[in-house]
PDB file of C-alpha atoms in Angstrom:
ATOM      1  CA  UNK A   1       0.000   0.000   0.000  1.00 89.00           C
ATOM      2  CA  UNK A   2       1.254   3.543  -1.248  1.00 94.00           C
ATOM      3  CA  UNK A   3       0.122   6.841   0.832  1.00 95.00           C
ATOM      4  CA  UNK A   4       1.444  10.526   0.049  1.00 96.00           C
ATOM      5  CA  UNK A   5       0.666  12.688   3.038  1.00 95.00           C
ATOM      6  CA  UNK A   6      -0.426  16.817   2.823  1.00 95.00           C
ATOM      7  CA  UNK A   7      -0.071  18.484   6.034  1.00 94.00           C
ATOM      8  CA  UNK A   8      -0.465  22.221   7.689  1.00 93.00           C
ATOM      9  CA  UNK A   9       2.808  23.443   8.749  1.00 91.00           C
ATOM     10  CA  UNK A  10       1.260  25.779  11.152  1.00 89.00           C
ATOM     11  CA  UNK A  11      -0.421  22.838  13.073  1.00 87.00           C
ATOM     12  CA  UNK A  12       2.574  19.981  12.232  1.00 87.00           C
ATOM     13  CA  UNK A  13       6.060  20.591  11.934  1.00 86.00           C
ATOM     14  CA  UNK A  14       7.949  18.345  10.342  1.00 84.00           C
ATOM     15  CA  UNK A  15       9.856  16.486  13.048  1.00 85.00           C
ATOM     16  CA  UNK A  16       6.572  15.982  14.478  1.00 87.00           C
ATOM     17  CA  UNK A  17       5.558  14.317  11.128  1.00 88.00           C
ATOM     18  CA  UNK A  18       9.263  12.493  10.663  1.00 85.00           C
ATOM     19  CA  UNK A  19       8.828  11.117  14.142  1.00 84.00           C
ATOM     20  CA  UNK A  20       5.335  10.348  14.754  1.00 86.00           C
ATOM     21  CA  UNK A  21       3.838   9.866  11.689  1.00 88.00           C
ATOM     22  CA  UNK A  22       6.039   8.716   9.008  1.00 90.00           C
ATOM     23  CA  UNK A  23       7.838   6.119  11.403  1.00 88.00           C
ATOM     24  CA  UNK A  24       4.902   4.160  12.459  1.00 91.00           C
ATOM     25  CA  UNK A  25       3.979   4.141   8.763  1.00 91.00           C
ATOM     26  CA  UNK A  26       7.492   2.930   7.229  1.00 86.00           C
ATOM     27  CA  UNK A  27       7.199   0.322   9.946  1.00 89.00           C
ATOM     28  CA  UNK A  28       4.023  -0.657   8.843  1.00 91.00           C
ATOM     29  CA  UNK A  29       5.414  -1.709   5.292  1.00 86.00           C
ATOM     30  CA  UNK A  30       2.808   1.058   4.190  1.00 92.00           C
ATOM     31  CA  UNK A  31       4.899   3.044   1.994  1.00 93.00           C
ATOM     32  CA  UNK A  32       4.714   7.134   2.548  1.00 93.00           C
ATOM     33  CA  UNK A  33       5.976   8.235  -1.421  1.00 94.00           C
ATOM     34  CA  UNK A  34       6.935  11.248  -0.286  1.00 92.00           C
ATOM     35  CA  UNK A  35       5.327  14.461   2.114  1.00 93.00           C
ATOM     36  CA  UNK A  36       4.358  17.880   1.220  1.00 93.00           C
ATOM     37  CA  UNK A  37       2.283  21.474   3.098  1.00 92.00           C
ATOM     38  CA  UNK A  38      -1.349  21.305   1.918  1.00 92.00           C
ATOM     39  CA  UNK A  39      -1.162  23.868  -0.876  1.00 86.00           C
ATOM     40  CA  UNK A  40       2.265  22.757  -2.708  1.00 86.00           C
ATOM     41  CA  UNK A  41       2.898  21.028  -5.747  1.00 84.00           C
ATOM     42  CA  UNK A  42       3.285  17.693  -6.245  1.00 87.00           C
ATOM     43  CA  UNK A  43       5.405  15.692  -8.330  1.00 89.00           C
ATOM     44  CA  UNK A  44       2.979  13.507 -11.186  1.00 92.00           C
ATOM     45  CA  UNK A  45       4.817  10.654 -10.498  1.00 92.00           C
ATOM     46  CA  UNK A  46       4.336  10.088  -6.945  1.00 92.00           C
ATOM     47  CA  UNK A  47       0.636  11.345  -6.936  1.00 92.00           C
ATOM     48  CA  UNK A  48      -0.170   8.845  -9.250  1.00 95.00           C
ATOM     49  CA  UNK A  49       1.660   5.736  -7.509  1.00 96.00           C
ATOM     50  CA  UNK A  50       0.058   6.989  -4.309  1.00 96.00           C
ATOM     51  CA  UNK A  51      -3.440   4.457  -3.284  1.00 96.00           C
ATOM     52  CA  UNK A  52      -4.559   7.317  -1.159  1.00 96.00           C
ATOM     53  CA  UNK A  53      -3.851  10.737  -0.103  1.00 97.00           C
ATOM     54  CA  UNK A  54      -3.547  11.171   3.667  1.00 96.00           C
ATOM     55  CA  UNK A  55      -4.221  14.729   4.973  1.00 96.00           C
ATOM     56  CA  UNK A  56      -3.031  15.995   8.987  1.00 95.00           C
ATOM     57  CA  UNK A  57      -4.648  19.070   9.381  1.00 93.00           C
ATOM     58  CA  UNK A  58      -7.948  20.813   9.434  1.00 91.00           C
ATOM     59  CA  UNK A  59     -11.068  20.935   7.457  1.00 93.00           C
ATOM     60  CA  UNK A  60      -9.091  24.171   5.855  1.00 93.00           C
ATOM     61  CA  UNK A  61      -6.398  21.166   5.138  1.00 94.00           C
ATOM     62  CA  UNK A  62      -8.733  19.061   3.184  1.00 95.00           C
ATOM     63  CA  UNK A  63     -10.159  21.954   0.937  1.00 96.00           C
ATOM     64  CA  UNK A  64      -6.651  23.358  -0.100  1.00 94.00           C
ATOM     65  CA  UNK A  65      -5.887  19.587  -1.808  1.00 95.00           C
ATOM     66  CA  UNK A  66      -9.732  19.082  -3.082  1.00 95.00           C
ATOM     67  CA  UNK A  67      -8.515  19.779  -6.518  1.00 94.00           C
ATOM     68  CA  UNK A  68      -5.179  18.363  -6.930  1.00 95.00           C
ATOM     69  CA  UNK A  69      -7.340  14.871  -5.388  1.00 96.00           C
ATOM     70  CA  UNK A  70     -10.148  14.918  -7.492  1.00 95.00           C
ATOM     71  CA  UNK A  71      -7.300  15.248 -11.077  1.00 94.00           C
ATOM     72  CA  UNK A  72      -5.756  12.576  -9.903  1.00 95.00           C
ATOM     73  CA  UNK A  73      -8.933  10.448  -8.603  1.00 95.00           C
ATOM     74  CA  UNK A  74      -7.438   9.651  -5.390  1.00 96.00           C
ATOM     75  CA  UNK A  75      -9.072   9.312  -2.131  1.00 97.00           C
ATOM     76  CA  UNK A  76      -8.767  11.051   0.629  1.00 97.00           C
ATOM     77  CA  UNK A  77      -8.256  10.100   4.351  1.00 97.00           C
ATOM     78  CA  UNK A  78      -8.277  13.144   6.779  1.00 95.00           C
ATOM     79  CA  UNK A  79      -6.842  13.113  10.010  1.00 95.00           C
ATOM     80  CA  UNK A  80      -7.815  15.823  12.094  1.00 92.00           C
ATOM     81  CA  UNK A  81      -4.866  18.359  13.690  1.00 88.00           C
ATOM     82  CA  UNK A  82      -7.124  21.099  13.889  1.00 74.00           C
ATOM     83  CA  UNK A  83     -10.732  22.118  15.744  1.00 78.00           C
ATOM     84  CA  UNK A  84     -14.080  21.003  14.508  1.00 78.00           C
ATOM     85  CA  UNK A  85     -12.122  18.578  11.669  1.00 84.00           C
ATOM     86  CA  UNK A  86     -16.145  18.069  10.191  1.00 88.00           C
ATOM     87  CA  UNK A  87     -14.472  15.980   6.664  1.00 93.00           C
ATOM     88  CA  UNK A  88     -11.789  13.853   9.016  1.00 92.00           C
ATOM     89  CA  UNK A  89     -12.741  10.117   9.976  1.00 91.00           C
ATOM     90  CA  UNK A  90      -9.318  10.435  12.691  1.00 93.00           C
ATOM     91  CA  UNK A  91      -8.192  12.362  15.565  1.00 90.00           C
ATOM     92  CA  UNK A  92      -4.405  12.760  15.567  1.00 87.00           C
ATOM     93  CA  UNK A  93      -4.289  10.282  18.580  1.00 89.00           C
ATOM     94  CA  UNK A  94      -5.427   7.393  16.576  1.00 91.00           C
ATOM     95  CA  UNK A  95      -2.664   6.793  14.001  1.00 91.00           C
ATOM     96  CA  UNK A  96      -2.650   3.334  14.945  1.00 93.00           C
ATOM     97  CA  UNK A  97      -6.082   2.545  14.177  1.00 94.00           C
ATOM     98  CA  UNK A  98      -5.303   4.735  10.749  1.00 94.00           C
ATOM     99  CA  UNK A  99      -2.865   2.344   9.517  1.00 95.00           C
ATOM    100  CA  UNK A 100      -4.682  -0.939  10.872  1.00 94.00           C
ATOM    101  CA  UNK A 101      -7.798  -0.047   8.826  1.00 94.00           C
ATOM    102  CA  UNK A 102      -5.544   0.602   5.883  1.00 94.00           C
ATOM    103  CA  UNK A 103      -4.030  -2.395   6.546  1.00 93.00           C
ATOM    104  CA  UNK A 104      -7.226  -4.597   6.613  1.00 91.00           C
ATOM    105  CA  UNK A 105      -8.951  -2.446   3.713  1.00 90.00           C
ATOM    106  CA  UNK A 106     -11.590  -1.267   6.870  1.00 91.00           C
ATOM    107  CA  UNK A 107     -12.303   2.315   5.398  1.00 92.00           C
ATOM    108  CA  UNK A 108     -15.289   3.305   3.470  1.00 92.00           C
ATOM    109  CA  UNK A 109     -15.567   6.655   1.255  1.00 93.00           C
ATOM    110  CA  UNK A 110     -18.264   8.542   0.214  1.00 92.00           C
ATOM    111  CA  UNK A 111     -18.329  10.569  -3.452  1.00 94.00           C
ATOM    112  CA  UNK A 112     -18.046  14.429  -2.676  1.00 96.00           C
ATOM    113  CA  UNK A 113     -19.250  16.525  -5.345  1.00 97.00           C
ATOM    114  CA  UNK A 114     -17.304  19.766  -6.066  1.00 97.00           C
ATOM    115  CA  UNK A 115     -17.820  22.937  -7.871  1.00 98.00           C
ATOM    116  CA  UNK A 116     -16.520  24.526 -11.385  1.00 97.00           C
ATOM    117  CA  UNK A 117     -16.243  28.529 -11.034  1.00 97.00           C
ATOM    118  CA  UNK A 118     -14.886  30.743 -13.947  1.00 97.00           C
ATOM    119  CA  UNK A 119     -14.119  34.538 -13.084  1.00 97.00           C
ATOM    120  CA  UNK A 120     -12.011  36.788 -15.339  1.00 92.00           C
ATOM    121  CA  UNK A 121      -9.589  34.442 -16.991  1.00 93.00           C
ATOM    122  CA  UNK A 122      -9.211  32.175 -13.962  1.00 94.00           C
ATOM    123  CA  UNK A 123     -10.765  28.540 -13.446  1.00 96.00           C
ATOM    124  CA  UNK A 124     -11.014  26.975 -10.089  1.00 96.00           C
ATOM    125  CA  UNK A 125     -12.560  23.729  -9.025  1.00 97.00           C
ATOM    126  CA  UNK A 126     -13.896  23.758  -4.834  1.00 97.00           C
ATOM    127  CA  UNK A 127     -15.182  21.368  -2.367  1.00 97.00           C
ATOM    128  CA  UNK A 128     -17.233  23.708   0.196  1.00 98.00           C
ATOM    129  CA  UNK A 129     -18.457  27.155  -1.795  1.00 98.00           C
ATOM    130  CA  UNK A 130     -17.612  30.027  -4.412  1.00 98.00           C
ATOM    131  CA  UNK A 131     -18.607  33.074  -2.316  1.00 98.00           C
ATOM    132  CA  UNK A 132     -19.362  36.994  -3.799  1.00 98.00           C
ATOM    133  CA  UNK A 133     -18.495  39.568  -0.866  1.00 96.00           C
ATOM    134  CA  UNK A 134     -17.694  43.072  -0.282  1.00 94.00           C
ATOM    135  CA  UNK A 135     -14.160  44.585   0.410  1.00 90.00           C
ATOM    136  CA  UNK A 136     -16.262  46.549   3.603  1.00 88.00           C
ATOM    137  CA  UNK A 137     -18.439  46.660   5.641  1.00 88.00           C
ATOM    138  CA  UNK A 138     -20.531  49.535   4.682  1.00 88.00           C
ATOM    139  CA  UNK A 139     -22.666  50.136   1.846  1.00 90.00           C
ATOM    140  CA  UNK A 140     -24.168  47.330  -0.528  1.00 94.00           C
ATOM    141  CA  UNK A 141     -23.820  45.683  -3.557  1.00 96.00           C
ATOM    142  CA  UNK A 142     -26.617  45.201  -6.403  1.00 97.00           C
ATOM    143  CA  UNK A 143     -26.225  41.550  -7.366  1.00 98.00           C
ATOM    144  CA  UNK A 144     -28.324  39.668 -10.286  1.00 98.00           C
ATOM    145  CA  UNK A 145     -27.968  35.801 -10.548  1.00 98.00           C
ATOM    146  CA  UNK A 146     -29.322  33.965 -13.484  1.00 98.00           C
ATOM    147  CA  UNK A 147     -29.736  30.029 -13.880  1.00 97.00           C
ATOM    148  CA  UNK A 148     -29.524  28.909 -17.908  1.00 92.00           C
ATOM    149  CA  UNK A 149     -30.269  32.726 -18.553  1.00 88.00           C
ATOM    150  CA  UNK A 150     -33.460  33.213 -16.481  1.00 96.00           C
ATOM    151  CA  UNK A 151     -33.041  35.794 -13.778  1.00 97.00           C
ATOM    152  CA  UNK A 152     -33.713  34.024 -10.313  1.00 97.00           C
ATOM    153  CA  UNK A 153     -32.661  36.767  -7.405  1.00 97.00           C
ATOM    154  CA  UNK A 154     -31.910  40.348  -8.255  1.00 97.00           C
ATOM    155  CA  UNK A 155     -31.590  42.156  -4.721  1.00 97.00           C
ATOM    156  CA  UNK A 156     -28.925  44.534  -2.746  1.00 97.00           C
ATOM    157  CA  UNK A 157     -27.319  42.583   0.285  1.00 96.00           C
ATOM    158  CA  UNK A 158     -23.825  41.779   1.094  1.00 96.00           C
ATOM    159  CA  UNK A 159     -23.076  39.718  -0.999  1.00 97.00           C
ATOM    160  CA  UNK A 160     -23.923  35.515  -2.181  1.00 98.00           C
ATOM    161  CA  UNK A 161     -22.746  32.145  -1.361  1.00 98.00           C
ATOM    162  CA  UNK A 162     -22.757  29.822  -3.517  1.00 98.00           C
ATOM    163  CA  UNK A 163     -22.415  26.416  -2.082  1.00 98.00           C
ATOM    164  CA  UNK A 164     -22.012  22.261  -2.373  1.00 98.00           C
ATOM    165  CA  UNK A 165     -23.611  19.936   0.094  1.00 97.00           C
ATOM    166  CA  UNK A 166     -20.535  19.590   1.439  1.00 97.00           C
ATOM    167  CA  UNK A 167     -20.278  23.250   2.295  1.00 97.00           C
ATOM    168  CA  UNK A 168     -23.556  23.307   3.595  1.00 97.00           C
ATOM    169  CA  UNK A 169     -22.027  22.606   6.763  1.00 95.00           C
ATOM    170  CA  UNK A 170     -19.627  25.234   6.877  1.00 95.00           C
ATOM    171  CA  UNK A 171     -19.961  29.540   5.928  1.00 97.00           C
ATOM    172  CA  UNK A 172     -23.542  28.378   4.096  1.00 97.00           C
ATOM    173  CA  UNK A 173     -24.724  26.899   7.599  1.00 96.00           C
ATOM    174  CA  UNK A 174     -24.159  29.652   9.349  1.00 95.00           C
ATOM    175  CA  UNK A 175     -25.399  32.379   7.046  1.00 96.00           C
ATOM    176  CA  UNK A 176     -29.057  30.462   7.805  1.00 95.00           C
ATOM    177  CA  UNK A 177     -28.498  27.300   4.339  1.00 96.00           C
ATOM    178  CA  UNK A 178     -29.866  23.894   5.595  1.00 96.00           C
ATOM    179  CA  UNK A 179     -27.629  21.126   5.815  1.00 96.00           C
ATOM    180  CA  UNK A 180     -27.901  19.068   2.700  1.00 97.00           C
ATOM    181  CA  UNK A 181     -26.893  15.418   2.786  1.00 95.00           C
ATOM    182  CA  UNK A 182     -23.700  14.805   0.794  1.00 93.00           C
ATOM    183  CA  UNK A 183     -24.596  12.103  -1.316  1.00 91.00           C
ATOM    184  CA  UNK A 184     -26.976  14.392  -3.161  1.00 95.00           C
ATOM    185  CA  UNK A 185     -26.013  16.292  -6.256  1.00 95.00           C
ATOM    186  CA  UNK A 186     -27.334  19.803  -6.137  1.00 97.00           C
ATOM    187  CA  UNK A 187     -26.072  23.475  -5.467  1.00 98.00           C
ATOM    188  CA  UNK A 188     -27.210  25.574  -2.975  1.00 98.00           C
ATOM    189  CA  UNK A 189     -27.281  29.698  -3.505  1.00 98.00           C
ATOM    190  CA  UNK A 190     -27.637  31.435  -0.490  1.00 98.00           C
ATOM    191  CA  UNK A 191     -27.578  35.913  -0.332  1.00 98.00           C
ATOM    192  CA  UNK A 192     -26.211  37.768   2.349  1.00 97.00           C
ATOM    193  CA  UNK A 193     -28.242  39.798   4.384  1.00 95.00           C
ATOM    194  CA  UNK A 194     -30.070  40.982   1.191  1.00 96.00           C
ATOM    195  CA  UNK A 195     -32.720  43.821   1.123  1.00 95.00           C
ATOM    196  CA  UNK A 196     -35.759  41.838   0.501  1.00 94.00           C
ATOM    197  CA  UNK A 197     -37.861  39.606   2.367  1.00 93.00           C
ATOM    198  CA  UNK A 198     -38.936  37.487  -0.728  1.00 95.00           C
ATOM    199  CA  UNK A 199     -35.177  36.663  -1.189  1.00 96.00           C
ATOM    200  CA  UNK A 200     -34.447  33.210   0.473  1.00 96.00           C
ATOM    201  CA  UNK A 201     -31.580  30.289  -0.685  1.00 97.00           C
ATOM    202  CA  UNK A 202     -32.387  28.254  -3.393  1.00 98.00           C
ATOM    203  CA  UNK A 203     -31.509  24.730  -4.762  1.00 97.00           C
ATOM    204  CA  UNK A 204     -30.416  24.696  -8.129  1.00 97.00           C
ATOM    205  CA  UNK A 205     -29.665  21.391  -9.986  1.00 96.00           C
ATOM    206  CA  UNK A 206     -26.330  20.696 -10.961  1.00 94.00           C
ATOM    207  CA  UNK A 207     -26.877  20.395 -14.328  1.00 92.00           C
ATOM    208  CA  UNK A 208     -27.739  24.306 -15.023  1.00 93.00           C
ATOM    209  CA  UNK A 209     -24.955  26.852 -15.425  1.00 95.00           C
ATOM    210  CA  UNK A 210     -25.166  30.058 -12.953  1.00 98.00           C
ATOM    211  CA  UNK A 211     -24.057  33.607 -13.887  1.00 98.00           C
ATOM    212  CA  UNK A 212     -23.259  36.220 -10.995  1.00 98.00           C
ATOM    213  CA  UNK A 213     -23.587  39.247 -12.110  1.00 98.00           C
ATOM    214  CA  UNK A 214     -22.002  42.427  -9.995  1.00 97.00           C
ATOM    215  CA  UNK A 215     -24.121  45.387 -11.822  1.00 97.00           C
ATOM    216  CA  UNK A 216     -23.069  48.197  -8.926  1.00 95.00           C
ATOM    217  CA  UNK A 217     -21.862  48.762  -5.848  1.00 92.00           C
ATOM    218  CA  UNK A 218     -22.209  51.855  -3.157  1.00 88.00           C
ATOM    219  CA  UNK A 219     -18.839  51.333  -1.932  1.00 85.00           C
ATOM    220  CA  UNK A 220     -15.469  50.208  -2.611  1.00 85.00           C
ATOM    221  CA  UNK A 221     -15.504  46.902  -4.788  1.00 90.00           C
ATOM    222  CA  UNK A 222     -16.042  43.074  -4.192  1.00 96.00           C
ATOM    223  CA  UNK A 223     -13.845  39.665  -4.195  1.00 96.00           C
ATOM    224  CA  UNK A 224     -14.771  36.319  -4.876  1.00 98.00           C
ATOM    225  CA  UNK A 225     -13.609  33.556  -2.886  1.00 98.00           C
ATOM    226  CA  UNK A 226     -13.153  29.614  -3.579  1.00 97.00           C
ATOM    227  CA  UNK A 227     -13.020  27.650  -0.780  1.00 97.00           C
ATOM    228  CA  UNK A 228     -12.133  30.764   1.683  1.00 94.00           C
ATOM    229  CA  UNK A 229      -9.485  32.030  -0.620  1.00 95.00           C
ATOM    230  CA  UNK A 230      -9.923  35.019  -2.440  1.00 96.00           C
ATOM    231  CA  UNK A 231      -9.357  34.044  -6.534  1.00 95.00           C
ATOM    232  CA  UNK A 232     -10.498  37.111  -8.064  1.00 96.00           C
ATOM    233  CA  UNK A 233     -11.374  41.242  -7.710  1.00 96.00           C
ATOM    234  CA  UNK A 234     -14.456  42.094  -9.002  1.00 96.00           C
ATOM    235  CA  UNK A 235     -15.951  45.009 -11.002  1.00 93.00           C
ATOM    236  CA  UNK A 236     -19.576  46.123 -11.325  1.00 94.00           C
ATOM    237  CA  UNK A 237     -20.107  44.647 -14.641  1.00 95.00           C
ATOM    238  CA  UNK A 238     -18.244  41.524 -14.374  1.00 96.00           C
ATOM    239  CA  UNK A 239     -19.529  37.945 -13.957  1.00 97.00           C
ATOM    240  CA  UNK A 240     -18.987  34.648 -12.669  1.00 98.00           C
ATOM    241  CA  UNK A 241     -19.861  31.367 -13.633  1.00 98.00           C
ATOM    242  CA  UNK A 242     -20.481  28.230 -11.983  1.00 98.00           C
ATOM    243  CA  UNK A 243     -21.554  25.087 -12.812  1.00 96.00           C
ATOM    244  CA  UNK A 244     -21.337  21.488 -10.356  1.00 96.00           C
ATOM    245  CA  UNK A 245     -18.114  19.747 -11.657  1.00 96.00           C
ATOM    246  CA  UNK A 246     -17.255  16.699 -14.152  1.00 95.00           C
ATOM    247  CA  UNK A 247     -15.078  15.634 -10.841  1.00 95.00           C
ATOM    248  CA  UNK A 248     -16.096  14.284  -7.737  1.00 96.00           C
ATOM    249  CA  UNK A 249     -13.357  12.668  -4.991  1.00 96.00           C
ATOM    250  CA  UNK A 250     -13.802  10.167  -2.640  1.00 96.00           C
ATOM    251  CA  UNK A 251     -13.620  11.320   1.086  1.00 95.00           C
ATOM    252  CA  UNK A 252     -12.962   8.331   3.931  1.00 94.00           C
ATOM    253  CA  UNK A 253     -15.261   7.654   6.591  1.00 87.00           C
ATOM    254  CA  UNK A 254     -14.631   4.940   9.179  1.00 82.00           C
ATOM    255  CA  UNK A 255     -16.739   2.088   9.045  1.00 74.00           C
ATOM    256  CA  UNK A 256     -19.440   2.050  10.850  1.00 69.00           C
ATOM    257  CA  UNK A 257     -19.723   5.665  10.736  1.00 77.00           C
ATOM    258  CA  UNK A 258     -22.056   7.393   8.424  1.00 84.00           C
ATOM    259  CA  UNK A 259     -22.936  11.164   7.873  1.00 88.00           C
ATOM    260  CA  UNK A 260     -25.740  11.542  10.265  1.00 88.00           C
ATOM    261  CA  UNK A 261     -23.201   9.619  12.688  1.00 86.00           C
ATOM    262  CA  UNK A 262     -20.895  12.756  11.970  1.00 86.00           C
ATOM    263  CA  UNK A 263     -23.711  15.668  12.012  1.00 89.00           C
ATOM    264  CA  UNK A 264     -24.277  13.943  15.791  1.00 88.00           C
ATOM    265  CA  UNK A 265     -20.901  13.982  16.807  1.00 83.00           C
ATOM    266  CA  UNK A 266     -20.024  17.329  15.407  1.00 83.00           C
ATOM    267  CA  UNK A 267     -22.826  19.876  15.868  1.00 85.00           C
ATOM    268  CA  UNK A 268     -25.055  17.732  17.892  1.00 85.00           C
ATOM    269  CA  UNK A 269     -27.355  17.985  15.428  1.00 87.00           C
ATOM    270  CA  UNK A 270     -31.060  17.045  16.016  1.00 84.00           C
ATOM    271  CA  UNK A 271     -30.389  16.639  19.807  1.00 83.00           C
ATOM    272  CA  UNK A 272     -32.987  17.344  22.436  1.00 79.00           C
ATOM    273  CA  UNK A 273     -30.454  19.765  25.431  1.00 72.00           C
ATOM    274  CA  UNK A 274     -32.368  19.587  28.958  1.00 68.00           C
TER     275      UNK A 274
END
């Protein structure tokens, strides 16, 4: 078995990894190709030998190697380093029980679908959300969002969110999205704080392309994000595109565990507090 591991510097250094993580591997006879921060390039040849990716770090982790997983259809196994670590099926205390389920082929994934945007003259494929906001805090931006040319929301607000079910757990949850099970293939759209009370989120299906259209602003000017990183300035005038993705990747989840098992665990999510 053939791993390549991503990790956050700023949570792992790397005699931390050498020591605690690639030893009990090597001794494992599960081979580690090769190491690399979450965000890096990657040499072809050892992606593609690799069987999985393994990830130490945060959900943040995860997303920043989304797209360099789903070219080269590997899947992913996150180990959580960080807080909430919602998309990891291990705690950073349970590298033994990592490398016995590799071991004994015990790990299940489940497909994650991901998101095509195209702003300007970039192209950028994401696992949570594509997200329109403003450079400030004051003043508002006029936003018009069309699905295969029909005009759906036209409002003032803050901004929009765009959003996979995957995301609809993270900035879409808490901007007031529901939580969409993962193994469905739709995209959300959610505005920010717009002006208008007949202005809600919407489910879109994945096979319909979506234009963003920034026609003014009050103040200052507006970014577009994928995944929490900013891709792109934008212009009143300008669009962006989106459309769900030809890719998917495979994300691992412990057996026996499931995504209402995580939703529990996580948020505590349909629990009754007394």
């Amino acid at each position: 078995m053939k791993i390549f591991i991503f990790y956050n510097p700023l949570k792992l250094s790397k005699d931390t990894l050498e020591e605690n993580i690639l030893k009990p591997f090597n001794e494992s006879n599960i081979e580690v190709l090769g190491y690399a921060a979450a965000g890096s390039t990657v040499e072809e040849k050892q992606a593609q030998a690799a069987d999985f990716f393994v990830i130490f770090g945060g959900d943040g982790t995860v997303l920043k190697i989304a797209e360099i997983a789903a070219i080269f259809s590997k899947p992913v196994i996150a180990v959580n380093t960080g807080n909430l670590g919602f998309l990891s099926s291990y705690s950073s205390s349970e590298i033994k029980e990592l490398i016995e389920d590799i071991q004994k082929e015990n790990i299940s994934f489940s497909f994650r679908h991901l998101l095509e945007c195209h702003v300007g003259t970039k192209k950028v494929v994401v696992l949570n959300d594509i997200v329109l906001l403003k450079s400030q805090p004051l003043g508002t931006m006029n936003v018009d969002v069309k699905i295969e040319r029909h005009t759906l929301f036209s409002f003032a607000g803050d901004g929009l969110i765009v959003s996979t079910p995957t995301g609809s757990t993270a900035y879409a949850l808490s901007a007031g999205g529901p939580i969409i099970h993962p193994e469905l293939n739709v995209i959300q759209l959610i505005p920010l704080a717009a002006h208008a009370l007949n202005i809600r989120p919407f489910i879109a299906p994945p096979t319909q392309k979506i234009e963003i259209i920034l026609k003014n602003m009050s103040k200052g000017f507006a970014y577009v994000t994928g995944d929490g990183d900013i891709i792109h300035r934008m212009e009143p005038g300008m669009s962006i595109f989106v459309t769900s993705s030809e890719m998917t990747i495979k994300l691992a989840q412990r057996n026996g565990n499931n995504y209402l098992n995580v939703l529990d665990k996580k948020l505590g999510f349909g629990r009754r507090f007394e």
